[in-house]
PDB file of C-alpha atoms and ligand atoms in Angstrom:
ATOM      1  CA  UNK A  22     -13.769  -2.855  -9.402  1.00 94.00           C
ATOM      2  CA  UNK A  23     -10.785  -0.348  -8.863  1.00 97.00           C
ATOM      3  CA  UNK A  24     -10.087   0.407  -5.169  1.00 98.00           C
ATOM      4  CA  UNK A  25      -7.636   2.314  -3.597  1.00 98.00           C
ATOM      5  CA  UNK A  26      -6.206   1.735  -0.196  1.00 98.00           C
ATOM      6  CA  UNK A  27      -5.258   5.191   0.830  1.00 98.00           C
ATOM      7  CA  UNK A  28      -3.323   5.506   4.294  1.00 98.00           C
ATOM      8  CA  UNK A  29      -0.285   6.059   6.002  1.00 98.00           C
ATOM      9  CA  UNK A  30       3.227   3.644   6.517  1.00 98.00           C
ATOM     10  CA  UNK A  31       1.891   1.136   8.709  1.00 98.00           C
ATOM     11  CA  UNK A  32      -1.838   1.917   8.742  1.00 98.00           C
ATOM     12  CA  UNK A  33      -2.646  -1.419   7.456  1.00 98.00           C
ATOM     13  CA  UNK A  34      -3.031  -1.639   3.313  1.00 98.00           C
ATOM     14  CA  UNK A  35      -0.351  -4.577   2.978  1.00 97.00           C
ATOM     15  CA  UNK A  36      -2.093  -6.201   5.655  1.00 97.00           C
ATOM     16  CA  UNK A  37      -5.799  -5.534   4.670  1.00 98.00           C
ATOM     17  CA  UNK A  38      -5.202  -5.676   0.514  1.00 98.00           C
ATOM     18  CA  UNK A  39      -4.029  -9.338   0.836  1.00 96.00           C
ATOM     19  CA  UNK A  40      -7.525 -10.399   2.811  1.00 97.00           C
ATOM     20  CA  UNK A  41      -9.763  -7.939   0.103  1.00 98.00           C
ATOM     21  CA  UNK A  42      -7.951  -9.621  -2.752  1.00 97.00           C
ATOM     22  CA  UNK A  43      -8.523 -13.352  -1.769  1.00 96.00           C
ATOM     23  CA  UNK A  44     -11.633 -12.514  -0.560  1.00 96.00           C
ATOM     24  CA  UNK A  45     -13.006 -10.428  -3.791  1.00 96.00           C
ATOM     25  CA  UNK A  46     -10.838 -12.135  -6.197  1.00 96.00           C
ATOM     26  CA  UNK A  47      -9.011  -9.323  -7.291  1.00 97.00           C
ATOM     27  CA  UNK A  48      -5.173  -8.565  -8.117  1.00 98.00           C
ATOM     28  CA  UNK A  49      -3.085  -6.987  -5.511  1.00 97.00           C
ATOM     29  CA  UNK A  50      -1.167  -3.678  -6.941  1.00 98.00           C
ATOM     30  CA  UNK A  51       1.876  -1.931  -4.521  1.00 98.00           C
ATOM     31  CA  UNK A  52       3.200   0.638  -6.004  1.00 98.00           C
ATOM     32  CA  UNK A  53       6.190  -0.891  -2.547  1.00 97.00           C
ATOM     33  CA  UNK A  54       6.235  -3.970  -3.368  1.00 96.00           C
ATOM     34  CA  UNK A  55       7.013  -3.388  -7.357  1.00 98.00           C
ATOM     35  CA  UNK A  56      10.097  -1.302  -6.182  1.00 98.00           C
ATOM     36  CA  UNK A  57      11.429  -3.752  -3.678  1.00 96.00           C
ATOM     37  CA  UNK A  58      11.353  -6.318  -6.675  1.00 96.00           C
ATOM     38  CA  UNK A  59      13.377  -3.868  -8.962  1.00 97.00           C
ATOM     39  CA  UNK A  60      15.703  -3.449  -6.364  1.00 96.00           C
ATOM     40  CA  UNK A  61      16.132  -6.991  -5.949  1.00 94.00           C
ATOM     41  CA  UNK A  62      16.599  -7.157  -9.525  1.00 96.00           C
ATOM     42  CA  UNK A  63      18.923  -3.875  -9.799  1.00 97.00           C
ATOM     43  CA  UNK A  64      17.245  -2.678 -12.089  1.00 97.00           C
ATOM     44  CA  UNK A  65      17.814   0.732 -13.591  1.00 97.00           C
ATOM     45  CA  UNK A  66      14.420   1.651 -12.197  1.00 97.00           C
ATOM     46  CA  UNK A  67      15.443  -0.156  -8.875  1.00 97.00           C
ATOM     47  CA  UNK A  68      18.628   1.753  -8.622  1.00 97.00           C
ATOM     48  CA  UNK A  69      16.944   5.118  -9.024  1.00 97.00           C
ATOM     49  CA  UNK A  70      14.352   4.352  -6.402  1.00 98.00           C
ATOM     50  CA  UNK A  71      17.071   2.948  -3.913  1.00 97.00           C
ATOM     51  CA  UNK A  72      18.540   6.296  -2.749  1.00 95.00           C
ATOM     52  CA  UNK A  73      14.569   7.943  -2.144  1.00 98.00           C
ATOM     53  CA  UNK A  74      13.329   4.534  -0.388  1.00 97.00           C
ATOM     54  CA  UNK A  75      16.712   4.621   1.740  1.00 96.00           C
ATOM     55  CA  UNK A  76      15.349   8.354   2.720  1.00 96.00           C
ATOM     56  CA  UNK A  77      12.150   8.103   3.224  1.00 97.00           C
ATOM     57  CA  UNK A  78      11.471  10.264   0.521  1.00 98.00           C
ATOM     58  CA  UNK A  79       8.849   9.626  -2.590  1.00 98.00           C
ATOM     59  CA  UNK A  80      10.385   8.212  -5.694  1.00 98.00           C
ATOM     60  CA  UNK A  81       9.541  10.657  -8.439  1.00 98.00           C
ATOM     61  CA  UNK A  82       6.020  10.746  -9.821  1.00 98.00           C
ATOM     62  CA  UNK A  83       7.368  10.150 -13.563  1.00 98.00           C
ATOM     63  CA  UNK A  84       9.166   6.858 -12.841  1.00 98.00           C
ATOM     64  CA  UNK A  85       6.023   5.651 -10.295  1.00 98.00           C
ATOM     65  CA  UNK A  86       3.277   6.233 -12.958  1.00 98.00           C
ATOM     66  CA  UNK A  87       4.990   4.695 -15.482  1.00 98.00           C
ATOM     67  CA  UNK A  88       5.810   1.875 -13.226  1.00 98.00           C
ATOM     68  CA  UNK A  89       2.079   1.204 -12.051  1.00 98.00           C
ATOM     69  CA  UNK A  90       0.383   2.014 -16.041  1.00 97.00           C
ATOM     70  CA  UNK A  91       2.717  -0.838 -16.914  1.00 97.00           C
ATOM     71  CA  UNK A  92       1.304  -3.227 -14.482  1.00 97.00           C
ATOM     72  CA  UNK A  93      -2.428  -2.281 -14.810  1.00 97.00           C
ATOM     73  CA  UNK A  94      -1.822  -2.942 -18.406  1.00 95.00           C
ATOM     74  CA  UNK A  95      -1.622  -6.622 -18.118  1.00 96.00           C
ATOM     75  CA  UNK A  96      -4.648  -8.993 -18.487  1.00 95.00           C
ATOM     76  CA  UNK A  97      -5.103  -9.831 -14.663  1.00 96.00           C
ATOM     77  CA  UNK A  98      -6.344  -6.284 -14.060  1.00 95.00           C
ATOM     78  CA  UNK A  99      -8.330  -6.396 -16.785  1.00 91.00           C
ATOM     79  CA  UNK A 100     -11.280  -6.809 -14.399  1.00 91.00           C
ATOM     80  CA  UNK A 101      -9.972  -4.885 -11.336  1.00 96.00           C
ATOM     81  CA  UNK A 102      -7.422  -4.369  -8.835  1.00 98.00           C
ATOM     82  CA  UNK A 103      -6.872  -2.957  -5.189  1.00 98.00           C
ATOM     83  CA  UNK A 104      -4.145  -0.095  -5.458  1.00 98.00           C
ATOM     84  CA  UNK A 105      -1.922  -0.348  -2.350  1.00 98.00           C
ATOM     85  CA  UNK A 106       0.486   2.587  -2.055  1.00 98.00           C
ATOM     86  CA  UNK A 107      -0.521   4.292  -5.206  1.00 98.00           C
ATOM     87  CA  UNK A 108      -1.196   7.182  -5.425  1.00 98.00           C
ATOM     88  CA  UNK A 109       0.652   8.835  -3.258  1.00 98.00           C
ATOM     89  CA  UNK A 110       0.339  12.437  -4.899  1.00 98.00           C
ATOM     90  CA  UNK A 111      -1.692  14.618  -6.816  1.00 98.00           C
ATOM     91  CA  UNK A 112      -0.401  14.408  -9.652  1.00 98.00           C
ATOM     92  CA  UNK A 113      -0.184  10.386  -9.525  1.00 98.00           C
ATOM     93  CA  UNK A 114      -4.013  10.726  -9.016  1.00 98.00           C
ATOM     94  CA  UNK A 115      -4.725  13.046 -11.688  1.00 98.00           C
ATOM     95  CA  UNK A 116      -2.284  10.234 -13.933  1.00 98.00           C
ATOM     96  CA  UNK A 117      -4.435   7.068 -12.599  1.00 98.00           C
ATOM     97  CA  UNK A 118      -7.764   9.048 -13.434  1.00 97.00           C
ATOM     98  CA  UNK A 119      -7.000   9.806 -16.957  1.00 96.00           C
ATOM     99  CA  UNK A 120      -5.841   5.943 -17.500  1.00 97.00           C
ATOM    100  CA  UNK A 121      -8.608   4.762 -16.239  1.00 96.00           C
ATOM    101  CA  UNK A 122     -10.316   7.073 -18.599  1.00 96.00           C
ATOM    102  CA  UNK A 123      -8.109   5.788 -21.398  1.00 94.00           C
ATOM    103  CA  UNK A 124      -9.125   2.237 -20.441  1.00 92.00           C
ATOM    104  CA  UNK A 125     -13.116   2.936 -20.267  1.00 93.00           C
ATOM    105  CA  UNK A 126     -13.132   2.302 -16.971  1.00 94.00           C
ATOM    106  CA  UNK A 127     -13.325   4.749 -13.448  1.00 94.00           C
ATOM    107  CA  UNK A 128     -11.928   4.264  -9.890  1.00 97.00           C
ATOM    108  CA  UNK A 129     -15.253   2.484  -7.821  1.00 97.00           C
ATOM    109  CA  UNK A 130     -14.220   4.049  -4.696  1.00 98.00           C
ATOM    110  CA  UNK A 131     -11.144   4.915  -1.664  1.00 98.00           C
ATOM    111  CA  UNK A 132     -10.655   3.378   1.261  1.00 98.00           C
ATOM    112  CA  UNK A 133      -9.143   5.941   3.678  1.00 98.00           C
ATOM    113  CA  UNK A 134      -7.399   4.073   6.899  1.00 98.00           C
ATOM    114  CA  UNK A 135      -7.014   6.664   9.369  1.00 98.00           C
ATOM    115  CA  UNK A 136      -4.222   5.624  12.140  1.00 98.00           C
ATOM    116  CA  UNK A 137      -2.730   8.045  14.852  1.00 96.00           C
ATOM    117  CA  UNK A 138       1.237   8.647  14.647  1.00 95.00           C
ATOM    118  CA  UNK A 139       2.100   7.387  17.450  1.00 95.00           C
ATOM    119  CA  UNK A 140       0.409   3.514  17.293  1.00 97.00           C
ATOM    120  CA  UNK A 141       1.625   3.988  13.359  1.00 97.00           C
ATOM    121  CA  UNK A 142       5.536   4.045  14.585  1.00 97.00           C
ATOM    122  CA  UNK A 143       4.629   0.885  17.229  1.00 97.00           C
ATOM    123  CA  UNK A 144       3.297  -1.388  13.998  1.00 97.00           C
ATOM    124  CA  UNK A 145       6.340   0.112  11.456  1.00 98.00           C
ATOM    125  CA  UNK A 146       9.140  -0.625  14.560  1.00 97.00           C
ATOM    126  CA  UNK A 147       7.742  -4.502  14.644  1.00 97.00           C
ATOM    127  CA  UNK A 148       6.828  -4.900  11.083  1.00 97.00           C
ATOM    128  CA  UNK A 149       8.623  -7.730   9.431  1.00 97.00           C
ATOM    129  CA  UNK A 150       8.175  -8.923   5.601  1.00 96.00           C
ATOM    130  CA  UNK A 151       8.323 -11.852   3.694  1.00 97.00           C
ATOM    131  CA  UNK A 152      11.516 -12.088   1.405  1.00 95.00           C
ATOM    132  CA  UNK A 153       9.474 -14.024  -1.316  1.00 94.00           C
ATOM    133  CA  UNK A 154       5.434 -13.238  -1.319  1.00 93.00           C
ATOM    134  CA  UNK A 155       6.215  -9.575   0.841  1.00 93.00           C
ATOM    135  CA  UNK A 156       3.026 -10.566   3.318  1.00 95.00           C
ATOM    136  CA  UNK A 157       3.671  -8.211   6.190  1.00 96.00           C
ATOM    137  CA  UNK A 158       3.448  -9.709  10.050  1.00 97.00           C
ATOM    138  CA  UNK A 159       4.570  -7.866  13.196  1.00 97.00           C
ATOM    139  CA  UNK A 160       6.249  -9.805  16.052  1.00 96.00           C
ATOM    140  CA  UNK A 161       3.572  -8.257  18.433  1.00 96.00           C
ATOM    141  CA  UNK A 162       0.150  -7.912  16.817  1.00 96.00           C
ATOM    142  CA  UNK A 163       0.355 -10.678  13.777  1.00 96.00           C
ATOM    143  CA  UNK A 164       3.404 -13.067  14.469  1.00 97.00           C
ATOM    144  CA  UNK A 165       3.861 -15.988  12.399  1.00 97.00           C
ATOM    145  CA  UNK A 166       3.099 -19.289  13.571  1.00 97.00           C
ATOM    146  CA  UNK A 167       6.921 -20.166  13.153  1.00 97.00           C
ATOM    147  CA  UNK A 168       9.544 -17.578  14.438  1.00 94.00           C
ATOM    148  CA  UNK A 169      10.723 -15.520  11.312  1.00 96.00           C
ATOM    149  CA  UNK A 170       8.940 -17.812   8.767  1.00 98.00           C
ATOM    150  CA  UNK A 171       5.822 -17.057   6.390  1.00 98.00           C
ATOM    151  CA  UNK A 172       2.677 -18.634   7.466  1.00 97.00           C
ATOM    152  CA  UNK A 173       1.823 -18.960   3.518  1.00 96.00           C
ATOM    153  CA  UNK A 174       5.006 -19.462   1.769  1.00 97.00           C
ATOM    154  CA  UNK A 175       7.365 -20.569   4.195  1.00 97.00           C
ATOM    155  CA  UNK A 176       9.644 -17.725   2.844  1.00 97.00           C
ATOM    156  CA  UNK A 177      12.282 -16.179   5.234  1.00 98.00           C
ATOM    157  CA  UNK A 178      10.873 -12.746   7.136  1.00 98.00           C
ATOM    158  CA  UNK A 179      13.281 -10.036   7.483  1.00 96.00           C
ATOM    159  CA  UNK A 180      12.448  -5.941   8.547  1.00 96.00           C
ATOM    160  CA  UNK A 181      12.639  -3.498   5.900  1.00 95.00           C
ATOM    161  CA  UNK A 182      15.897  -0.996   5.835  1.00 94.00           C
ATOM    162  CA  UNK A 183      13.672   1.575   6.082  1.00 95.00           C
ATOM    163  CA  UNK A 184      11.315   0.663   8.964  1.00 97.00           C
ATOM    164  CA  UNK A 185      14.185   2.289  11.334  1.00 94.00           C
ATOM    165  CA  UNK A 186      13.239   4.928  13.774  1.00 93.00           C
ATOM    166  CA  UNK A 187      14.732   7.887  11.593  1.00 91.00           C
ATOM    167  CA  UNK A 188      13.262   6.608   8.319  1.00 96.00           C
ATOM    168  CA  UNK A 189      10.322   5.911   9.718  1.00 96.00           C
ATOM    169  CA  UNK A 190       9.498   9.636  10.974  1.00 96.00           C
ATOM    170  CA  UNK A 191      10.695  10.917   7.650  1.00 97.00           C
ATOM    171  CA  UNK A 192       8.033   8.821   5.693  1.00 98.00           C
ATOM    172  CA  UNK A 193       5.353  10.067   8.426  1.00 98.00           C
ATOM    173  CA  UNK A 194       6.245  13.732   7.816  1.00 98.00           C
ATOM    174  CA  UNK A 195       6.080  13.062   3.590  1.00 98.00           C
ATOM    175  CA  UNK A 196       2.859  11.455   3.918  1.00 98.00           C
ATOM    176  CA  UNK A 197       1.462  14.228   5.925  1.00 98.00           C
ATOM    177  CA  UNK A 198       2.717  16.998   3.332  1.00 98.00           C
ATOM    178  CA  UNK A 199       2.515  14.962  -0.088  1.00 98.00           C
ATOM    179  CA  UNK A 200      -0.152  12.393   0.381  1.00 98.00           C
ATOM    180  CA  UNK A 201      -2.783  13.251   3.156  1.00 98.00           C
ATOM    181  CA  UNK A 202      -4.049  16.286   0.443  1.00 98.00           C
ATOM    182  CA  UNK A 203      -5.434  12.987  -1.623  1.00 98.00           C
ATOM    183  CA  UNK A 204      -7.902  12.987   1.099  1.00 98.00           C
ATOM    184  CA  UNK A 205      -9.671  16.207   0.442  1.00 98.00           C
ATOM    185  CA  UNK A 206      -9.546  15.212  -2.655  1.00 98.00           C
ATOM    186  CA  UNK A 207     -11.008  12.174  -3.124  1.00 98.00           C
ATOM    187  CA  UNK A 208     -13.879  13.453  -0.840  1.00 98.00           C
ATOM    188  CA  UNK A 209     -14.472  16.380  -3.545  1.00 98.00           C
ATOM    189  CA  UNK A 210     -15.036  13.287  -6.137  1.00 97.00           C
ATOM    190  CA  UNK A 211     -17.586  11.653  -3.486  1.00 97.00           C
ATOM    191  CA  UNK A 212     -15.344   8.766  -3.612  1.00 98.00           C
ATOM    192  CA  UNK A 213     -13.676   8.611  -0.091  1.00 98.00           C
ATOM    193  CA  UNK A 214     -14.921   5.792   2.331  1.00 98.00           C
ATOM    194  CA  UNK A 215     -12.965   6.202   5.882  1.00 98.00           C
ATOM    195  CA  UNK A 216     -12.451   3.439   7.994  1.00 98.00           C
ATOM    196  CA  UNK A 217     -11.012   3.491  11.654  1.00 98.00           C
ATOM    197  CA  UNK A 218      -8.018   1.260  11.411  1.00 98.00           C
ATOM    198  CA  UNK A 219      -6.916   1.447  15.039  1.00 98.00           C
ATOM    199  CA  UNK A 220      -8.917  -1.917  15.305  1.00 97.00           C
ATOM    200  CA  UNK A 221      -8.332  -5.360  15.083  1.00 97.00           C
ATOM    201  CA  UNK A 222      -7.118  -6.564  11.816  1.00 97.00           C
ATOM    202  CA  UNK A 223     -10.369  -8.481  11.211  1.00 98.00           C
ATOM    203  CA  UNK A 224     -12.728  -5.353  12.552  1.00 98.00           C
ATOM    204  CA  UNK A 225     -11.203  -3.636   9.968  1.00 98.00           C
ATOM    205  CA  UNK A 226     -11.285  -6.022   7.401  1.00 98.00           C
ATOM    206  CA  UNK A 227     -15.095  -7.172   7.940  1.00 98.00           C
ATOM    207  CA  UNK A 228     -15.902  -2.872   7.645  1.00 98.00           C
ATOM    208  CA  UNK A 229     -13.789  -2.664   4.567  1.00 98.00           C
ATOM    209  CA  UNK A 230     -15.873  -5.651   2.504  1.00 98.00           C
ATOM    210  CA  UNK A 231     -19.341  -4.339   4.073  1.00 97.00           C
ATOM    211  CA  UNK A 232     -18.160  -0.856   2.710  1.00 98.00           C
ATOM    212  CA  UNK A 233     -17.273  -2.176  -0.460  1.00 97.00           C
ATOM    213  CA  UNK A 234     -20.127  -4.205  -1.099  1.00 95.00           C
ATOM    214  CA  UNK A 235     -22.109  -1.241  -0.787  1.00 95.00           C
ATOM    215  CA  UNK A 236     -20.313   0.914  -3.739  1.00 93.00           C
ATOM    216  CA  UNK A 237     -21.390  -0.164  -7.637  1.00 69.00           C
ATOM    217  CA  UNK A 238     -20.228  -2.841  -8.479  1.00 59.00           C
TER     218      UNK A 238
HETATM  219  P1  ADP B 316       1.055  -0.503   5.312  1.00 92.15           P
HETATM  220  O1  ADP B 316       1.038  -1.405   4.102  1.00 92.15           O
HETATM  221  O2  ADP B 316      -0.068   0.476   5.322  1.00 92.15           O
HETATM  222  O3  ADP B 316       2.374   0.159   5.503  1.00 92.15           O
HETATM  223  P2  ADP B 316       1.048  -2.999   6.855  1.00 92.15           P
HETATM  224  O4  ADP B 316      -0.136  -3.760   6.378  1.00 92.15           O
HETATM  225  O5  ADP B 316       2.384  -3.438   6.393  1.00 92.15           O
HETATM  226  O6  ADP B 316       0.831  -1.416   6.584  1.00 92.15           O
HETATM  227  O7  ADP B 316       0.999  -3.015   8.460  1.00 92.15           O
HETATM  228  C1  ADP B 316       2.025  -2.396   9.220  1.00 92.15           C
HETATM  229  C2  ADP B 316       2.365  -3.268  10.425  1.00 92.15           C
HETATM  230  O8  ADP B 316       1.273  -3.240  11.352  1.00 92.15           O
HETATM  231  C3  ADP B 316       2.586  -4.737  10.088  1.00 92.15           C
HETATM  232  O9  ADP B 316       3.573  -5.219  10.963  1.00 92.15           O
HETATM  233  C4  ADP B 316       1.223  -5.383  10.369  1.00 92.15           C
HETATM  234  O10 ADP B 316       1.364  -6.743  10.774  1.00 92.15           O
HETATM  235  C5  ADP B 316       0.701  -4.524  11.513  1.00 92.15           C
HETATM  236  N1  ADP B 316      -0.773  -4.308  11.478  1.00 92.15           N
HETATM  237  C6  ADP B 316      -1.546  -4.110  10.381  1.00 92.15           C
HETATM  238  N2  ADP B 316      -2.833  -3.895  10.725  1.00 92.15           N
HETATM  239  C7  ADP B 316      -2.873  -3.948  12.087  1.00 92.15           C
HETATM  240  C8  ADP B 316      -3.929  -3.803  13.062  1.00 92.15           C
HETATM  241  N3  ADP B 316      -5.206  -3.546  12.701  1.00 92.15           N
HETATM  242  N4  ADP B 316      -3.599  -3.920  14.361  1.00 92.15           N
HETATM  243  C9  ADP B 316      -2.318  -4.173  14.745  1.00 92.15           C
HETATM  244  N5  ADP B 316      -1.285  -4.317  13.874  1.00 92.15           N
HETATM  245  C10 ADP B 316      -1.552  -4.210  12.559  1.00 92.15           C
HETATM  246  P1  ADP B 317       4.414   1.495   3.412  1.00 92.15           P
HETATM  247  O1  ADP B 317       3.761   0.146   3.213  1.00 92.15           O
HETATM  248  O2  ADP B 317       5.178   1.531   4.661  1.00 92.15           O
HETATM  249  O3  ADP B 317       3.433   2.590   3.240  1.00 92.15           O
HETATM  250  P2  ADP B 317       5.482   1.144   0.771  1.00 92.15           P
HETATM  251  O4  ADP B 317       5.989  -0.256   0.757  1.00 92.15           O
HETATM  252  O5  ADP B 317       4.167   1.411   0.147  1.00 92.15           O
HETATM  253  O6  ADP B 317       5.504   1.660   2.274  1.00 92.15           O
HETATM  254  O7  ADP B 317       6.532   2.099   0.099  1.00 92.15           O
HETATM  255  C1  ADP B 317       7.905   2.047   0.417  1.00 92.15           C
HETATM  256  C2  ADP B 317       8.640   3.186  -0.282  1.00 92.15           C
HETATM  257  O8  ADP B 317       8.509   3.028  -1.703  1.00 92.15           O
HETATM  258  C3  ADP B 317       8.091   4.578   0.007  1.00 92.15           C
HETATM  259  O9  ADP B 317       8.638   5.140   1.186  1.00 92.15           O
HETATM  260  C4  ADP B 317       8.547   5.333  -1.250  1.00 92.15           C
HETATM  261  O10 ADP B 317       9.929   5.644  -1.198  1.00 92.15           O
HETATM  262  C5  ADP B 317       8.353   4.296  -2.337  1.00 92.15           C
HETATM  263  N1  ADP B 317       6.979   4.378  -2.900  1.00 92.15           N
HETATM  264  C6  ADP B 317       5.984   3.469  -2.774  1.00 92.15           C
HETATM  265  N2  ADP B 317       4.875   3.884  -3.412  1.00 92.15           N
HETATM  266  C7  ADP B 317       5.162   5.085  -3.959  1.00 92.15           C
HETATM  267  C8  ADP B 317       4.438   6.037  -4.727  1.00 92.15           C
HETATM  268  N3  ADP B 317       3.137   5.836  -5.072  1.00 92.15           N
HETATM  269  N4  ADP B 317       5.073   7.179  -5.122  1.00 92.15           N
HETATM  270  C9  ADP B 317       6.361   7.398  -4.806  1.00 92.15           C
HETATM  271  N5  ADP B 317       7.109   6.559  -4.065  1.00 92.15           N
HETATM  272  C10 ADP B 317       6.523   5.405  -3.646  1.00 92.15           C
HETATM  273 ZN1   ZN B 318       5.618 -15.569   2.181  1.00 92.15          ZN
END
């Protein structure tokens, strides 16, 4: 199975991919969580994604395909994987389709996670992220069960650099230019499933596994 989470910052793929992944037994892919490991690393990937991350801005589609062909690559996805992040453009979805292609295989369908703006900037302002395993909480709507500490790992939680106010709006504005067009076309391929993701973390989890276990398997 190859599913993509498709939405905006904040509409919920961190949050939802973790529960699909346990709960389907696949691997977790984001495209945001492989460059916040290169950064940690520095990189020379890391260090050219820096300055577009800091901006808000998408790093370019080159570096990110590459980046993500490497990873599905490896044995665990052998089977499957949920995409979380990725892709982001059209020409990183034109890239995943012909190496999915290459690999026999073919994307089983798109989860589309439609959020408004405005409840999108409440959930990015109170996001906060584990430093080791990356599991997203928000000190409103999914605190931790210990102040600023991973329910899983016990890691330390910190917020992102760029889940400030002007970042924030500059990520909302590229996703409505560069990445909302995926929609459209996904729906062309009869692949895009939309769920309302202005619910509770679980509604939209339970509609997200009966969706899914409705596609081919
Ligand atoms: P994305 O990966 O799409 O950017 P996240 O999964 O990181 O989104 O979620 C963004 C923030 O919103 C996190 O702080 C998360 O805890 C919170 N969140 C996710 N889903 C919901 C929901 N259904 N209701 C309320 N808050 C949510
Ligand atoms: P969010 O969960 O808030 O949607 P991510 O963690 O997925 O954010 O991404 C953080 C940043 O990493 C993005 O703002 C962008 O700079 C970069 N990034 C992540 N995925 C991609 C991608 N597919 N193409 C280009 N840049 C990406
Ligand atoms: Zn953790």
């Amino acid at each position: 199975m190859y599913l993509i989470l498709l939405g905006p910052p904040g509409s919920g793929k961190g949050t939802q991919a973790e529960r699909l992944c346990k709960q389907l037994d696949l691997p977790h892919v984001a495209s945001g969580d492989l460059f916040r490991d290169h950064l940690k690393r520095e990189t020379d990937l890391g260090n050219l994604a820096r300055s577009y991350i800091d901006k808000g801005q998408l790093v370019p589609d080159d570096a990110t395909i590459a980046m993500i062909k490497e990873r599905l690559s490896r044995s665990d996805c052998r089977g499957g994987t949920i995409l979380d992040g990725f892709p982001r453009t059209q020409a990183q979805a034109e890239a995943l389709d012909s190496f999915l292609q290459e690999l026999g295989q073919q994307l089983t369908g798109v989860l589309f996670i439609a959020v408004p703006d405005d409840v999108l900037i409440e959930r990015l302002s109170g996001r906060r992220i584990c430093r080791k395993c990356q599991t997203p909480y928000h000190i409103l709507f999914s605190p931790p069960r210990e102040a600023q500490t991973c329910d899983l790992c016990a890691g330390d939680l910190y917020q992102r650099d760029d889940d400030q106010p002007e970042t924030i709006k500059a990520r909302l504005d590229v996703y409505h230019k560069q990445t909302a067009p995926l929609i459209k076309f996904y729906k062309a391929a009869n692949l895009l499933h939309e769920v309302d993701g202005n619910m509770d973390i679980d509604q939209v989890t339970d509609t997200m596994l009966t969706i899914i276990r409705s596609l081919r398997p």
